[in-house]
Amino acid sequence: MKKLNTYENLKKLIGSHYMQGKTAHFFNQKVGWVSSGAPVELLRPFDVITLYPENHASICGAAKQGSEFCEVAEAEGFSRDLCSYFRCDRGSTLLGTSPIGGLPRPDFLFGCNNICGTILKWYEIASRHYDVPFLFVDTPFVHTAITDHAVEYVTAQLQQAVESLESLTGREFDEQKFVRTLELSKKCVELWTRTLEFGAYKPSPLTCFDAFTQMAAIVSLRGTQEAVTHYMTLNQELESRVQKGIAAVENENIRLLWDNIPVWYAMRGLSELFEKYHACLVADTYTNAWASAALDTGNPMESLARNYLEIYLNISMDLMLERIVALIHRFDVDGMVMHSNRSCKPYSLGQYDLARCIKEETGIPVVIIEADMVDSRVYAEEQMRTRIEAFLESLGE
Amino acid sequence: MWCGIDIGAATAKLVLFENMVVSSTVIPSGFDTVKTAEELMERGVEKAGIHRRDIRGIVATGYGRNMVPMADRTVTEITCHARGAHYLDSQVRTIIDIGGQDSKAISLDASGKVKDFVMNDRCAAGTGRFLEVMARALEVELDELGDLSLRCRENVTISSTCTVFAESEVISYKNQGKKKEDIIAGVHEAIASRVLAMVHQIPIKEKIMVTGGVALNAGMIHALERKVEKEVEIPEDPQVVGALGAALLAKES
């Protein structure tokens, strides 16, 4: 797979993001731990440093330290069936270490249950551990469509969170800064959407493995100028690849859609395996979860509420299916690879039914592989290889 | 002459093909896969009465496929089973393969192309390993299980999903004085329902062919047929269907 030059940019960007976290207390800045589905835009006007335990756990996973940290959490009594991001974070907290020297101590926590219920318990545990407040936004599950009541309910909580943040930081909420943040966030999401849309080109100039790496900025730096600048550079590189006819996977002849969080510790092996068969994973449901926002700066709070309500993992299987089918058509894929992620229930529950519906509705074949995002103890490389190879052989025939 | 080598978890298989199957050889998979492949090749060549240089292409398959030094290329057992089964009977649309350490179901189209497949490679229940464990617990030879179970009078239910706990269950039946043949029939029933739960993830269309070493067990097939409520076809030599497919693919490439 051809490495994107912008990868170096990203490394610097994320490096300095964590460095800011490390030096925050020295500069009297507050550190907030934020869940990936939380409306971070609300925090930016307070000039707090935001860090993402989920992103940190993925770094631990990619560095192949995930299982070791998980075991520490298990020794404390947490079940092996719990989320491996949580276990990894907990283990890293207890050991006080990680590939980046541990996540800096938080002054507060900000989480939202739109990605899973685990966040609530995870952050409660962290809140007790560090003895810091936990601001929580409850987002009702979207069964068919977002209800007005749900929007009102979430909007009210966002307003409440603003008050809590005011007393926590001793600063007043700056409306103007908030609107500017939303504008930047909107811009960032648009650029990120554009990045992912490049996968529709044939051949595609990027694979979902690129997206998995590049997503770090949309997750952690949404609503900042740095993220906007980064994605502009990235899109320029992708644009030039398209113009020069440079493919991410040479002689691309199979186009695939990936579902679920990546297998962080096996990214390289997996990407090489697909490449060997000239198969390109041109899109995925995971990174596309950050590409759907339609923020309205004219009606900031309500629009924020709507946006965070319809997060991919907060919608019913029927709605998920609609989005998947749309991706299948938009990216014109030949097949789908579903990662049944052992410890991520909201993402993995229902995959077998989804797979059946997808086959019926679109006629494309689906293969389900079993692994975990961070805990490599459940990963059987040879079995995984056979399944994927058999799938690719059948597509290549 | 074309050659297919299938190195499975329990046994290694070789098929030599020239317009028809010339010879097939089955030996236990040793620890050293390279050595197993060598031995397999020597025996196969000897059995067919040919020279090694007569072989024009070799495809390796099975879990040991990447450790076969003489192979020209490797193909997964899913594709090979499909190819082999389609050659034996072009009417086959579903293959149920129960091997030593995994089981799989493959759905084929009329041209023999793989349409869909499911695999159980996570749990020993539903594989040949389950039978091996039970045979040991019941002090019966593996190849006696089938005939014994057909003499079953009273059904015994094995409810545990896990091989290890199912063995405990078998031992407790033994201590209740249950008959061997009844317990064995229960074991077959248990495997059949595990396999069927997996097979149902793909559309089961006739004809159905059962391959893999476990297909040699008549009691097992009987249990499977009852569960699937359809007749299943057993090829003459169910163990070598994958190796046959590999040989055919060697010829095609």
PDB file of N, CA and C in Angstrom, chain A residues 46-103:
ATOM      1  N   PHE A  46     -13.979  27.268  25.917  1.00  0.00           N
ATOM      2  CA  PHE A  46     -13.396  27.420  27.261  1.00  0.00           C
ATOM      3  C   PHE A  46     -11.876  27.219  27.252  1.00  0.00           C
ATOM      4  N   ASP A  47     -11.319  27.026  26.076  1.00  0.00           N
ATOM      5  CA  ASP A  47      -9.877  26.810  25.931  1.00  0.00           C
ATOM      6  C   ASP A  47      -9.338  25.691  26.815  1.00  0.00           C
ATOM      7  N   VAL A  48     -10.099  24.621  26.923  1.00  0.00           N
ATOM      8  CA  VAL A  48      -9.589  23.475  27.687  1.00  0.00           C
ATOM      9  C   VAL A  48      -8.895  22.528  26.703  1.00  0.00           C
ATOM     10  N   ILE A  49      -8.019  21.694  27.247  1.00  0.00           N
ATOM     11  CA  ILE A  49      -7.355  20.696  26.407  1.00  0.00           C
ATOM     12  C   ILE A  49      -8.211  19.433  26.428  1.00  0.00           C
ATOM     13  N   THR A  50      -8.575  18.948  25.252  1.00  0.00           N
ATOM     14  CA  THR A  50      -9.428  17.760  25.204  1.00  0.00           C
ATOM     15  C   THR A  50      -8.626  16.541  24.764  1.00  0.00           C
ATOM     16  N   LEU A  51      -8.783  15.468  25.497  1.00  0.00           N
ATOM     17  CA  LEU A  51      -8.089  14.227  25.147  1.00  0.00           C
ATOM     18  C   LEU A  51      -9.116  13.098  25.039  1.00  0.00           C
ATOM     19  N   TYR A  52      -8.792  12.141  24.188  1.00  0.00           N
ATOM     20  CA  TYR A  52      -9.747  11.066  23.901  1.00  0.00           C
ATOM     21  C   TYR A  52      -9.214   9.710  24.344  1.00  0.00           C
ATOM     22  N   PRO A  53      -9.726   9.182  25.465  1.00  0.00           N
ATOM     23  CA  PRO A  53      -9.277   7.857  25.913  1.00  0.00           C
ATOM     24  C   PRO A  53      -9.446   6.790  24.823  1.00  0.00           C
ATOM     25  N   GLU A  54     -10.472   6.932  23.982  1.00  0.00           N
ATOM     26  CA  GLU A  54     -10.660   5.922  22.925  1.00  0.00           C
ATOM     27  C   GLU A  54      -9.512   5.982  21.917  1.00  0.00           C
ATOM     28  N   ASN A  55      -9.149   7.200  21.542  1.00  0.00           N
ATOM     29  CA  ASN A  55      -8.021   7.349  20.610  1.00  0.00           C
ATOM     30  C   ASN A  55      -6.731   6.835  21.249  1.00  0.00           C
ATOM     31  N   HIS A  56      -6.583   7.136  22.530  1.00  0.00           N
ATOM     32  CA  HIS A  56      -5.402   6.666  23.265  1.00  0.00           C
ATOM     33  C   HIS A  56      -5.353   5.132  23.284  1.00  0.00           C
ATOM     34  N   ALA A  57      -6.532   4.521  23.512  1.00  0.00           N
ATOM     35  CA  ALA A  57      -6.580   3.054  23.545  1.00  0.00           C
ATOM     36  C   ALA A  57      -6.219   2.474  22.168  1.00  0.00           C
ATOM     37  N   SER A  58      -6.631   3.167  21.116  1.00  0.00           N
ATOM     38  CA  SER A  58      -6.298   2.657  19.776  1.00  0.00           C
ATOM     39  C   SER A  58      -4.787   2.746  19.539  1.00  0.00           C
ATOM     40  N   ILE A  59      -4.155   3.769  20.116  1.00  0.00           N
ATOM     41  CA  ILE A  59      -2.689   3.885  20.008  1.00  0.00           C
ATOM     42  C   ILE A  59      -2.023   2.717  20.753  1.00  0.00           C
ATOM     43  N   CYS A  60      -2.556   2.408  21.932  1.00  0.00           N
ATOM     44  CA  CYS A  60      -2.024   1.271  22.706  1.00  0.00           C
ATOM     45  C   CYS A  60      -2.204  -0.018  21.902  1.00  0.00           C
ATOM     46  N   GLY A  61      -3.363  -0.139  21.249  1.00  0.00           N
ATOM     47  CA  GLY A  61      -3.653  -1.326  20.454  1.00  0.00           C
ATOM     48  C   GLY A  61      -2.691  -1.453  19.290  1.00  0.00           C
ATOM     49  N   ALA A  62      -2.504  -0.341  18.570  1.00  0.00           N
ATOM     50  CA  ALA A  62      -1.613  -0.355  17.408  1.00  0.00           C
ATOM     51  C   ALA A  62      -0.176  -0.664  17.837  1.00  0.00           C
ATOM     52  N   ALA A  63       0.180  -0.254  19.071  1.00  0.00           N
ATOM     53  CA  ALA A  63       1.526  -0.529  19.588  1.00  0.00           C
ATOM     54  C   ALA A  63       1.607  -1.937  20.186  1.00  0.00           C
ATOM     55  N   LYS A  64       0.519  -2.703  20.015  1.00  0.00           N
ATOM     56  CA  LYS A  64       0.424  -4.089  20.505  1.00  0.00           C
ATOM     57  C   LYS A  64       0.581  -4.198  22.027  1.00  0.00           C
ATOM     58  N   GLN A  65       0.148  -3.173  22.750  1.00  0.00           N
ATOM     59  CA  GLN A  65       0.204  -3.226  24.212  1.00  0.00           C
ATOM     60  C   GLN A  65      -1.182  -3.396  24.816  1.00  0.00           C
ATOM     61  N   GLY A  66      -2.195  -3.448  23.953  1.00  0.00           N
ATOM     62  CA  GLY A  66      -3.582  -3.481  24.418  1.00  0.00           C
ATOM     63  C   GLY A  66      -3.868  -4.631  25.378  1.00  0.00           C
ATOM     64  N   SER A  67      -3.487  -5.851  24.982  1.00  0.00           N
ATOM     65  CA  SER A  67      -3.829  -7.015  25.795  1.00  0.00           C
ATOM     66  C   SER A  67      -3.189  -6.935  27.176  1.00  0.00           C
ATOM     67  N   GLU A  68      -1.977  -6.435  27.199  1.00  0.00           N
ATOM     68  CA  GLU A  68      -1.244  -6.326  28.466  1.00  0.00           C
ATOM     69  C   GLU A  68      -2.016  -5.390  29.421  1.00  0.00           C
ATOM     70  N   PHE A  69      -2.493  -4.281  28.909  1.00  0.00           N
ATOM     71  CA  PHE A  69      -3.248  -3.343  29.733  1.00  0.00           C
ATOM     72  C   PHE A  69      -4.602  -3.927  30.129  1.00  0.00           C
ATOM     73  N   CYS A  70      -5.216  -4.640  29.179  1.00  0.00           N
ATOM     74  CA  CYS A  70      -6.504  -5.281  29.471  1.00  0.00           C
ATOM     75  C   CYS A  70      -6.364  -6.248  30.651  1.00  0.00           C
ATOM     76  N   GLU A  71      -5.273  -6.990  30.659  1.00  0.00           N
ATOM     77  CA  GLU A  71      -5.063  -7.977  31.722  1.00  0.00           C
ATOM     78  C   GLU A  71      -4.967  -7.316  33.092  1.00  0.00           C
ATOM     79  N   VAL A  72      -4.411  -6.112  33.112  1.00  0.00           N
ATOM     80  CA  VAL A  72      -4.302  -5.390  34.389  1.00  0.00           C
ATOM     81  C   VAL A  72      -5.703  -5.044  34.903  1.00  0.00           C
ATOM     82  N   ALA A  73      -6.561  -4.600  33.991  1.00  0.00           N
ATOM     83  CA  ALA A  73      -7.936  -4.274  34.377  1.00  0.00           C
ATOM     84  C   ALA A  73      -8.683  -5.532  34.812  1.00  0.00           C
ATOM     85  N   GLU A  74      -8.403  -6.651  34.124  1.00  0.00           N
ATOM     86  CA  GLU A  74      -9.060  -7.910  34.472  1.00  0.00           C
ATOM     87  C   GLU A  74      -8.631  -8.371  35.862  1.00  0.00           C
ATOM     88  N   ALA A  75      -7.351  -8.153  36.175  1.00  0.00           N
ATOM     89  CA  ALA A  75      -6.845  -8.533  37.498  1.00  0.00           C
ATOM     90  C   ALA A  75      -7.538  -7.712  38.589  1.00  0.00           C
ATOM     91  N   GLU A  76      -8.020  -6.536  38.218  1.00  0.00           N
ATOM     92  CA  GLU A  76      -8.738  -5.705  39.191  1.00  0.00           C
ATOM     93  C   GLU A  76     -10.183  -6.182  39.347  1.00  0.00           C
ATOM     94  N   GLY A  77     -10.605  -7.066  38.462  1.00  0.00           N
ATOM     95  CA  GLY A  77     -11.933  -7.645  38.594  1.00  0.00           C
ATOM     96  C   GLY A  77     -12.870  -7.350  37.440  1.00  0.00           C
ATOM     97  N   PHE A  78     -12.409  -6.610  36.442  1.00  0.00           N
ATOM     98  CA  PHE A  78     -13.287  -6.310  35.307  1.00  0.00           C
ATOM     99  C   PHE A  78     -13.314  -7.488  34.342  1.00  0.00           C
ATOM    100  N   SER A  79     -14.522  -7.814  33.872  1.00  0.00           N
ATOM    101  CA  SER A  79     -14.695  -8.980  33.013  1.00  0.00           C
ATOM    102  C   SER A  79     -14.000  -8.794  31.661  1.00  0.00           C
ATOM    103  N   ARG A  80     -13.529  -9.914  31.174  1.00  0.00           N
ATOM    104  CA  ARG A  80     -12.866  -9.935  29.870  1.00  0.00           C
ATOM    105  C   ARG A  80     -13.845  -9.598  28.746  1.00  0.00           C
ATOM    106  N   ASP A  81     -15.133  -9.699  29.048  1.00  0.00           N
ATOM    107  CA  ASP A  81     -16.141  -9.415  28.023  1.00  0.00           C
ATOM    108  C   ASP A  81     -16.432  -7.926  27.890  1.00  0.00           C
ATOM    109  N   LEU A  82     -15.898  -7.119  28.790  1.00  0.00           N
ATOM    110  CA  LEU A  82     -16.141  -5.676  28.691  1.00  0.00           C
ATOM    111  C   LEU A  82     -15.313  -5.069  27.560  1.00  0.00           C
ATOM    112  N   CYS A  83     -15.706  -3.874  27.173  1.00  0.00           N
ATOM    113  CA  CYS A  83     -15.033  -3.135  26.102  1.00  0.00           C
ATOM    114  C   CYS A  83     -13.514  -3.099  26.295  1.00  0.00           C
ATOM    115  N   SER A  84     -12.776  -3.447  25.250  1.00  0.00           N
ATOM    116  CA  SER A  84     -11.311  -3.479  25.395  1.00  0.00           C
ATOM    117  C   SER A  84     -10.713  -2.067  25.401  1.00  0.00           C
ATOM    118  N   TYR A  85     -11.430  -1.081  24.859  1.00  0.00           N
ATOM    119  CA  TYR A  85     -10.952   0.302  24.999  1.00  0.00           C
ATOM    120  C   TYR A  85     -10.973   0.671  26.484  1.00  0.00           C
ATOM    121  N   PHE A  86     -12.085   0.324  27.137  1.00  0.00           N
ATOM    122  CA  PHE A  86     -12.181   0.609  28.577  1.00  0.00           C
ATOM    123  C   PHE A  86     -11.090  -0.125  29.352  1.00  0.00           C
ATOM    124  N   ARG A  87     -10.973  -1.435  29.106  1.00  0.00           N
ATOM    125  CA  ARG A  87      -9.996  -2.227  29.864  1.00  0.00           C
ATOM    126  C   ARG A  87      -8.584  -1.711  29.622  1.00  0.00           C
ATOM    127  N   CYS A  88      -8.323  -1.346  28.382  1.00  0.00           N
ATOM    128  CA  CYS A  88      -7.002  -0.844  28.015  1.00  0.00           C
ATOM    129  C   CYS A  88      -6.722   0.477  28.752  1.00  0.00           C
ATOM    130  N   ASP A  89      -7.716   1.349  28.749  1.00  0.00           N
ATOM    131  CA  ASP A  89      -7.566   2.634  29.419  1.00  0.00           C
ATOM    132  C   ASP A  89      -7.373   2.440  30.926  1.00  0.00           C
ATOM    133  N   ARG A  90      -8.189   1.536  31.479  1.00  0.00           N
ATOM    134  CA  ARG A  90      -8.116   1.281  32.922  1.00  0.00           C
ATOM    135  C   ARG A  90      -6.732   0.726  33.284  1.00  0.00           C
ATOM    136  N   GLY A  91      -6.266  -0.242  32.505  1.00  0.00           N
ATOM    137  CA  GLY A  91      -4.957  -0.839  32.759  1.00  0.00           C
ATOM    138  C   GLY A  91      -3.851   0.192  32.637  1.00  0.00           C
ATOM    139  N   SER A  92      -3.963   1.027  31.630  1.00  0.00           N
ATOM    140  CA  SER A  92      -2.947   2.060  31.424  1.00  0.00           C
ATOM    141  C   SER A  92      -2.961   3.055  32.581  1.00  0.00           C
ATOM    142  N   THR A  93      -4.154   3.403  33.059  1.00  0.00           N
ATOM    143  CA  THR A  93      -4.275   4.302  34.215  1.00  0.00           C
ATOM    144  C   THR A  93      -3.606   3.676  35.439  1.00  0.00           C
ATOM    145  N   LEU A  94      -3.910   2.407  35.689  1.00  0.00           N
ATOM    146  CA  LEU A  94      -3.372   1.741  36.880  1.00  0.00           C
ATOM    147  C   LEU A  94      -1.851   1.596  36.807  1.00  0.00           C
ATOM    148  N   LEU A  95      -1.360   1.322  35.586  1.00  0.00           N
ATOM    149  CA  LEU A  95       0.090   1.155  35.429  1.00  0.00           C
ATOM    150  C   LEU A  95       0.798   2.504  35.303  1.00  0.00           C
ATOM    151  N   GLY A  96       0.031   3.523  34.964  1.00  0.00           N
ATOM    152  CA  GLY A  96       0.616   4.856  34.775  1.00  0.00           C
ATOM    153  C   GLY A  96       1.510   4.934  33.545  1.00  0.00           C
ATOM    154  N   THR A  97       1.236   4.089  32.579  1.00  0.00           N
ATOM    155  CA  THR A  97       2.086   4.109  31.388  1.00  0.00           C
ATOM    156  C   THR A  97       1.279   3.785  30.131  1.00  0.00           C
ATOM    157  N   SER A  98       1.893   4.045  28.984  1.00  0.00           N
ATOM    158  CA  SER A  98       1.320   3.714  27.674  1.00  0.00           C
ATOM    159  C   SER A  98       2.374   4.094  26.642  1.00  0.00           C
ATOM    160  N   PRO A  99       2.133   3.837  25.361  1.00  0.00           N
ATOM    161  CA  PRO A  99       3.152   4.228  24.363  1.00  0.00           C
ATOM    162  C   PRO A  99       3.442   5.733  24.383  1.00  0.00           C
ATOM    163  N   ILE A 100       2.496   6.532  24.907  1.00  0.00           N
ATOM    164  CA  ILE A 100       2.776   7.967  24.996  1.00  0.00           C
ATOM    165  C   ILE A 100       3.015   8.380  26.453  1.00  0.00           C
ATOM    166  N   GLY A 101       3.328   7.401  27.287  1.00  0.00           N
ATOM    167  CA  GLY A 101       3.631   7.702  28.690  1.00  0.00           C
ATOM    168  C   GLY A 101       2.405   7.940  29.538  1.00  0.00           C
ATOM    169  N   GLY A 102       1.276   7.373  29.112  1.00  0.00           N
ATOM    170  CA  GLY A 102       0.032   7.499  29.877  1.00  0.00           C
ATOM    171  C   GLY A 102      -0.741   8.743  29.486  1.00  0.00           C
ATOM    172  N   LEU A 103      -2.061   8.645  29.599  1.00  0.00           N
ATOM    173  CA  LEU A 103      -2.913   9.783  29.261  1.00  0.00           C
ATOM    174  C   LEU A 103      -2.866  10.783  30.424  1.00  0.00           C
TER     175      LEU A 103
END
